[in-house]
Amino acid sequence: MRSLIGGLMGATTLAAGLSGAPVAAQDITITMAAPDWPPTRFMKEYFDQTYKSPNGGNTVLEMDFIPWPSFYERVAASLTSGEQKYQMIVTDSQWLGAFVEGGYYMNLTDKINADPELKTIMQDLHPALVSAYSTYPHRTRAQLEEAGEVPAPGVNYYGFPQFPDTYVTYYREDIFCHDGEMADFEAKYGTNLPCTYEDWQDTDWAKWGQIGEFFQRKKGEMLAGETLDDDFYGIAYQAGKGYDFSTMQVNAFVWQNGGDIWDESKAPEAQAEGVVNSDVAVEAFDEYLSYLQYMPPVAQTGQMDIFVIQDLYMQGKVGAIIDWVGLGEPVLDPSASKVHDKSAFGPAPGTRQADGSIDRTGNIGGQPFVLTTWNSDEVVDEALNVVKWWLSPETQLEAVKNGGQSGRMSVMADPVYNDLRPWNRAHVEMIDWQKDVWHIPEFFEMLTQQQEEFDKAITGQITAKEALDAVAEFQQELLEDGGYID
Amino acid sequence: MANENSRTGGFGAWLLDPKRRGALLVTPAITILFVMNIFPLLWSFGLSFFNYRASSLKVPTFRGLSNYERVLTDDKVWERFQTTAIIVGSSVILQLIVGFLLALMFAKAFPMRRIVLMLVLTPMMLSFVSVGVFFKLFYEPTFGVVSYLLSNFSDDRFVVLGTPAGAIAGIVIADAWMWSPFVMLLVLAGLVSVPKYLYEAAEIDRASSWRRFWTITFPYIKSLLLLAVLFRTIETFKLFDIVYIITEGGPGSSTETIAVYLYRTAFQFFRTSQSSALAYIVLFIVVVLTNLYLYAVNRRAEEVD
């Protein structure tokens, strides 16, 4: 596989040489809006250390690091104000529709078709990522694969993966692999407590609930041979009202049970009512809600978002969490995490199917980066050079070593890949299961209303059915008004 | 060349003429006011009659009063107004009670009074964001201090923000903690302005404490109390930061104030025209309250005169 990577590197270098570098050496500054976290911080640092522009000029990458909680608002405000500050933007995949329709994100289809190196990169990217991060109007992975060629004819491409993310299980090896705890768990439930990666591969939601119940301990009780000085909880996953901090997990339950969300790729025939609130979806949402009782009490407030569960885990309050790979690096940092030397990672649990296999379909995380429409030809060319540099196998491997992830299948297939970071094996396994939510401009209204209704159910104000009925009714009306449903 | 210089000098002299100096001095302020306030105000007023979305390239069309009609017939808007009214009412009452009691305490001399007074005033000097984050952590049920302290009396963790009533109480307490010192300052100003001889006369007449308060103290502070009520009502009506940080409007939408809803409509949903219409309705309410405030100020001025 190393030779494949080497071959690709050679091919891309040759392609770059054949396509011809820009004639004039220019100094170019690219300002990029980026969320403030390790994957983007590394990109800036590594760019400053290694990037050499093929046009011979001096290229400066200025990253505008924006805190996650205000990232969407800051980018949206900048774009709609017309200040034209950014040449490149790290964007959530859901924003594509809003900002493509607004005329801010550049259609890169022609550029990709005209550039063999970019074409090679696109062909090597995981199709789930191309579907979620790049296409608008949205095309599913199946639709892209059906087309048989990359780029697919009639499809518009906008983004490249800056950081592909999936959620995986973070767990405490010291308690999950403790002989006494393992024996007690087996005695109580008649099944094993997952300790190794392979054990987690066989862990479904039912066992996840058992783990939650088993490890819920009060202050003064014993845990793995030690007396607890505070309450302890077995499990946690996202259940927050903000942004998409419950939708991402609820969707996994719905999809794994055979339900669906409104499918934009089948508009205008696809309906919201009857689909979003189908019996299967209600049952799946009910299952999601049923495990909250075993989670830390912050779950009862609807504020248990991805950062809160990461923090609770790092403080040693929870045995296992399901969280994004992108939040893994601080967990291993001795200065920030009490469990830095006790943590291991596995695939997220899934739903057991009739044949005994486990469906782990999940909602994709991570972000693509895009170019903006007001860039000059010189800036566009140089921005695409930056894209090629970032997605080159050697840069991707370096990024992975430093807590990033790669979207390139050839890089992920490298035998060293799984050992570069402890969550890589789980990430590679999970990425194949990924799907995405909607990409239409109205996504934020749909998301906010859905989050509100989910939050009411999470905090016990309404039932799963009432929540999904309200979501379906709202989406049906909004989508009919917007012309997405006939 | 000589003529040109004299013309330049002539213009300079004309410009700096004492008759024009006043206008010259206020021109920058008025320009900034026009660019930053008046123009956006008029522009957004115009937008409220169209169907404009800041995130869309579609050419906006004139919609007349339909945005106002949509806003005023939207159940969600009325729910948010109700939530705002509950938070404003509860918070202002709590601020009045706490502020009044603090003022009574600080009206008397006691050891280290100045230092304690300074500490009590600190919350209103903090930023909204700091107060929001502080209370969010305070209420956090797993490792927050409220839950920790109460865990000594109960097996279960105390979850303040888990119910609509608890979440509203959490916001009201945070807002009252921050702004009660402001009410205290106003009331204290009234208390120290009461002439001492009135209390001496009341003591000679053997008036009860309540009668002294009702017939001497209260008349001096009632206009200031009204001022405090109006000022805090106007401010709390626009409450955004603390709500957004502590609960994000949850659980569900039970603490979503009209300011938070307006923000979502404008900057998350990009219903720019609709949010402009809502903003003008909110502005109208604030203008009415401000006029009441000015009326109270004038009345106070007349009383002092």
PDB file of C-alpha atoms in Angstrom, chain A residues 64-179:
ATOM      1  CA  ASP A  64      -9.049  33.523  11.318  1.00  0.00           C
ATOM      2  CA  PHE A  65      -9.566  31.123  14.218  1.00  0.00           C
ATOM      3  CA  ILE A  66     -13.142  31.390  15.464  1.00  0.00           C
ATOM      4  CA  PRO A  67     -14.431  29.605  18.585  1.00  0.00           C
ATOM      5  CA  TRP A  68     -16.806  26.743  17.732  1.00  0.00           C
ATOM      6  CA  PRO A  69     -19.907  28.083  19.507  1.00  0.00           C
ATOM      7  CA  SER A  70     -19.964  31.247  17.374  1.00  0.00           C
ATOM      8  CA  PHE A  71     -18.440  29.807  14.211  1.00  0.00           C
ATOM      9  CA  TYR A  72     -21.591  29.666  12.079  1.00  0.00           C
ATOM     10  CA  GLU A  73     -22.785  33.121  13.117  1.00  0.00           C
ATOM     11  CA  ARG A  74     -19.393  34.729  12.495  1.00  0.00           C
ATOM     12  CA  VAL A  75     -18.978  33.173   9.051  1.00  0.00           C
ATOM     13  CA  ALA A  76     -22.586  33.907   8.107  1.00  0.00           C
ATOM     14  CA  ALA A  77     -22.284  37.513   9.271  1.00  0.00           C
ATOM     15  CA  SER A  78     -19.087  37.989   7.302  1.00  0.00           C
ATOM     16  CA  LEU A  79     -20.526  36.513   4.101  1.00  0.00           C
ATOM     17  CA  THR A  80     -23.871  38.283   4.180  1.00  0.00           C
ATOM     18  CA  SER A  81     -22.337  41.637   5.149  1.00  0.00           C
ATOM     19  CA  GLY A  82     -20.458  41.645   1.846  1.00  0.00           C
ATOM     20  CA  GLU A  83     -17.080  42.360   3.428  1.00  0.00           C
ATOM     21  CA  GLN A  84     -15.473  39.628   1.278  1.00  0.00           C
ATOM     22  CA  LYS A  85     -12.904  38.952   3.963  1.00  0.00           C
ATOM     23  CA  TYR A  86     -12.275  35.263   3.332  1.00  0.00           C
ATOM     24  CA  GLN A  87     -10.776  33.544   0.321  1.00  0.00           C
ATOM     25  CA  MET A  88     -11.284  30.106   1.830  1.00  0.00           C
ATOM     26  CA  ILE A  89     -13.655  28.866   4.514  1.00  0.00           C
ATOM     27  CA  VAL A  90     -13.782  25.730   6.607  1.00  0.00           C
ATOM     28  CA  THR A  91     -17.513  25.041   6.544  1.00  0.00           C
ATOM     29  CA  ASP A  92     -19.937  22.533   7.943  1.00  0.00           C
ATOM     30  CA  SER A  93     -21.392  20.422   5.146  1.00  0.00           C
ATOM     31  CA  GLN A  94     -24.929  21.519   6.061  1.00  0.00           C
ATOM     32  CA  TRP A  95     -24.113  25.131   5.197  1.00  0.00           C
ATOM     33  CA  LEU A  96     -23.431  24.387   1.538  1.00  0.00           C
ATOM     34  CA  GLY A  97     -26.939  25.144   0.308  1.00  0.00           C
ATOM     35  CA  ALA A  98     -27.343  28.394   2.212  1.00  0.00           C
ATOM     36  CA  PHE A  99     -24.066  29.828   1.028  1.00  0.00           C
ATOM     37  CA  VAL A 100     -24.086  28.403  -2.491  1.00  0.00           C
ATOM     38  CA  GLU A 101     -27.550  29.883  -3.043  1.00  0.00           C
ATOM     39  CA  GLY A 102     -26.300  33.106  -1.499  1.00  0.00           C
ATOM     40  CA  GLY A 103     -23.588  33.254  -4.150  1.00  0.00           C
ATOM     41  CA  TYR A 104     -20.669  32.974  -1.724  1.00  0.00           C
ATOM     42  CA  TYR A 105     -19.198  29.509  -2.337  1.00  0.00           C
ATOM     43  CA  MET A 106     -17.448  28.851  -5.621  1.00  0.00           C
ATOM     44  CA  ASN A 107     -18.503  26.007  -7.897  1.00  0.00           C
ATOM     45  CA  LEU A 108     -15.300  24.001  -8.411  1.00  0.00           C
ATOM     46  CA  THR A 109     -16.628  21.444 -10.896  1.00  0.00           C
ATOM     47  CA  ASP A 110     -14.909  22.964 -13.937  1.00  0.00           C
ATOM     48  CA  LYS A 111     -11.668  23.434 -12.022  1.00  0.00           C
ATOM     49  CA  ILE A 112     -11.688  19.781 -10.965  1.00  0.00           C
ATOM     50  CA  ASN A 113     -12.479  18.584 -14.470  1.00  0.00           C
ATOM     51  CA  ALA A 114      -9.662  20.701 -15.892  1.00  0.00           C
ATOM     52  CA  ASP A 115      -7.023  19.642 -13.379  1.00  0.00           C
ATOM     53  CA  PRO A 116      -5.818  16.001 -13.440  1.00  0.00           C
ATOM     54  CA  GLU A 117      -4.302  16.314  -9.971  1.00  0.00           C
ATOM     55  CA  LEU A 118      -7.565  17.504  -8.443  1.00  0.00           C
ATOM     56  CA  LYS A 119      -9.402  14.784 -10.346  1.00  0.00           C
ATOM     57  CA  THR A 120      -7.021  12.170  -8.907  1.00  0.00           C
ATOM     58  CA  ILE A 121      -7.630  13.518  -5.429  1.00  0.00           C
ATOM     59  CA  MET A 122     -11.419  13.471  -5.860  1.00  0.00           C
ATOM     60  CA  GLN A 123     -11.287   9.884  -7.115  1.00  0.00           C
ATOM     61  CA  ASP A 124      -9.279   8.886  -4.049  1.00  0.00           C
ATOM     62  CA  LEU A 125     -11.584  10.581  -1.528  1.00  0.00           C
ATOM     63  CA  HIS A 126     -14.030   8.392   0.352  1.00  0.00           C
ATOM     64  CA  PRO A 127     -17.393   8.632  -1.489  1.00  0.00           C
ATOM     65  CA  ALA A 128     -19.292   9.307   1.755  1.00  0.00           C
ATOM     66  CA  LEU A 129     -17.158  12.426   2.188  1.00  0.00           C
ATOM     67  CA  VAL A 130     -17.547  13.572  -1.416  1.00  0.00           C
ATOM     68  CA  SER A 131     -21.303  13.168  -1.100  1.00  0.00           C
ATOM     69  CA  ALA A 132     -21.568  15.092   2.170  1.00  0.00           C
ATOM     70  CA  TYR A 133     -18.817  17.674   1.816  1.00  0.00           C
ATOM     71  CA  SER A 134     -18.833  18.534  -1.828  1.00  0.00           C
ATOM     72  CA  THR A 135     -22.071  18.105  -3.722  1.00  0.00           C
ATOM     73  CA  TYR A 136     -24.857  20.646  -4.017  1.00  0.00           C
ATOM     74  CA  PRO A 137     -27.643  20.032  -4.822  1.00  0.00           C
ATOM     75  CA  HIS A 138     -26.915  17.086  -2.582  1.00  0.00           C
ATOM     76  CA  ARG A 139     -26.155  13.722  -4.125  1.00  0.00           C
ATOM     77  CA  THR A 140     -26.088  10.606  -1.979  1.00  0.00           C
ATOM     78  CA  ARG A 141     -23.172   8.231  -1.965  1.00  0.00           C
ATOM     79  CA  ALA A 142     -25.294   5.682  -3.848  1.00  0.00           C
ATOM     80  CA  GLN A 143     -26.138   8.230  -6.544  1.00  0.00           C
ATOM     81  CA  LEU A 144     -22.463   9.135  -6.971  1.00  0.00           C
ATOM     82  CA  GLU A 145     -21.386   5.505  -7.104  1.00  0.00           C
ATOM     83  CA  GLU A 146     -24.115   4.779  -9.621  1.00  0.00           C
ATOM     84  CA  ALA A 147     -22.676   7.464 -11.910  1.00  0.00           C
ATOM     85  CA  GLY A 148     -19.522   5.356 -12.113  1.00  0.00           C
ATOM     86  CA  GLU A 149     -17.099   8.241 -12.669  1.00  0.00           C
ATOM     87  CA  VAL A 150     -15.602  11.035 -10.577  1.00  0.00           C
ATOM     88  CA  PRO A 151     -16.501  13.809 -10.994  1.00  0.00           C
ATOM     89  CA  ALA A 152     -19.974  12.518 -11.836  1.00  0.00           C
ATOM     90  CA  PRO A 153     -21.684  14.174 -14.782  1.00  0.00           C
ATOM     91  CA  GLY A 154     -24.319  16.763 -13.890  1.00  0.00           C
ATOM     92  CA  VAL A 155     -23.107  17.042 -10.301  1.00  0.00           C
ATOM     93  CA  ASN A 156     -21.758  20.298  -8.873  1.00  0.00           C
ATOM     94  CA  TYR A 157     -18.776  20.110  -6.517  1.00  0.00           C
ATOM     95  CA  TYR A 158     -17.902  22.774  -3.969  1.00  0.00           C
ATOM     96  CA  GLY A 159     -15.698  21.447  -1.169  1.00  0.00           C
ATOM     97  CA  PHE A 160     -12.745  19.275  -0.202  1.00  0.00           C
ATOM     98  CA  PRO A 161     -12.329  17.585   3.174  1.00  0.00           C
ATOM     99  CA  GLN A 162     -10.371  19.688   5.625  1.00  0.00           C
ATOM    100  CA  PHE A 163     -11.094  17.358   8.512  1.00  0.00           C
ATOM    101  CA  PRO A 164     -13.311  14.297   8.083  1.00  0.00           C
ATOM    102  CA  ASP A 165     -14.811  13.292  11.398  1.00  0.00           C
ATOM    103  CA  THR A 166     -16.827  10.394  12.764  1.00  0.00           C
ATOM    104  CA  TYR A 167     -17.967   9.527  16.237  1.00  0.00           C
ATOM    105  CA  VAL A 168     -16.374   6.640  18.061  1.00  0.00           C
ATOM    106  CA  THR A 169     -16.473   5.195  21.579  1.00  0.00           C
ATOM    107  CA  TYR A 170     -14.002   6.526  24.143  1.00  0.00           C
ATOM    108  CA  TYR A 171     -13.764   4.179  27.124  1.00  0.00           C
ATOM    109  CA  ARG A 172     -11.814   3.627  30.313  1.00  0.00           C
ATOM    110  CA  GLU A 173      -9.635   0.551  29.897  1.00  0.00           C
ATOM    111  CA  ASP A 174      -8.878   0.456  33.626  1.00  0.00           C
ATOM    112  CA  ILE A 175     -12.497  -0.248  34.522  1.00  0.00           C
ATOM    113  CA  PHE A 176     -13.746  -2.049  31.412  1.00  0.00           C
ATOM    114  CA  CYS A 177     -10.820  -4.488  31.580  1.00  0.00           C
ATOM    115  CA  HIS A 178     -10.885  -4.874  35.365  1.00  0.00           C
ATOM    116  CA  ASP A 179     -11.242  -8.566  36.242  1.00  0.00           C
TER     117      ASP A 179
END
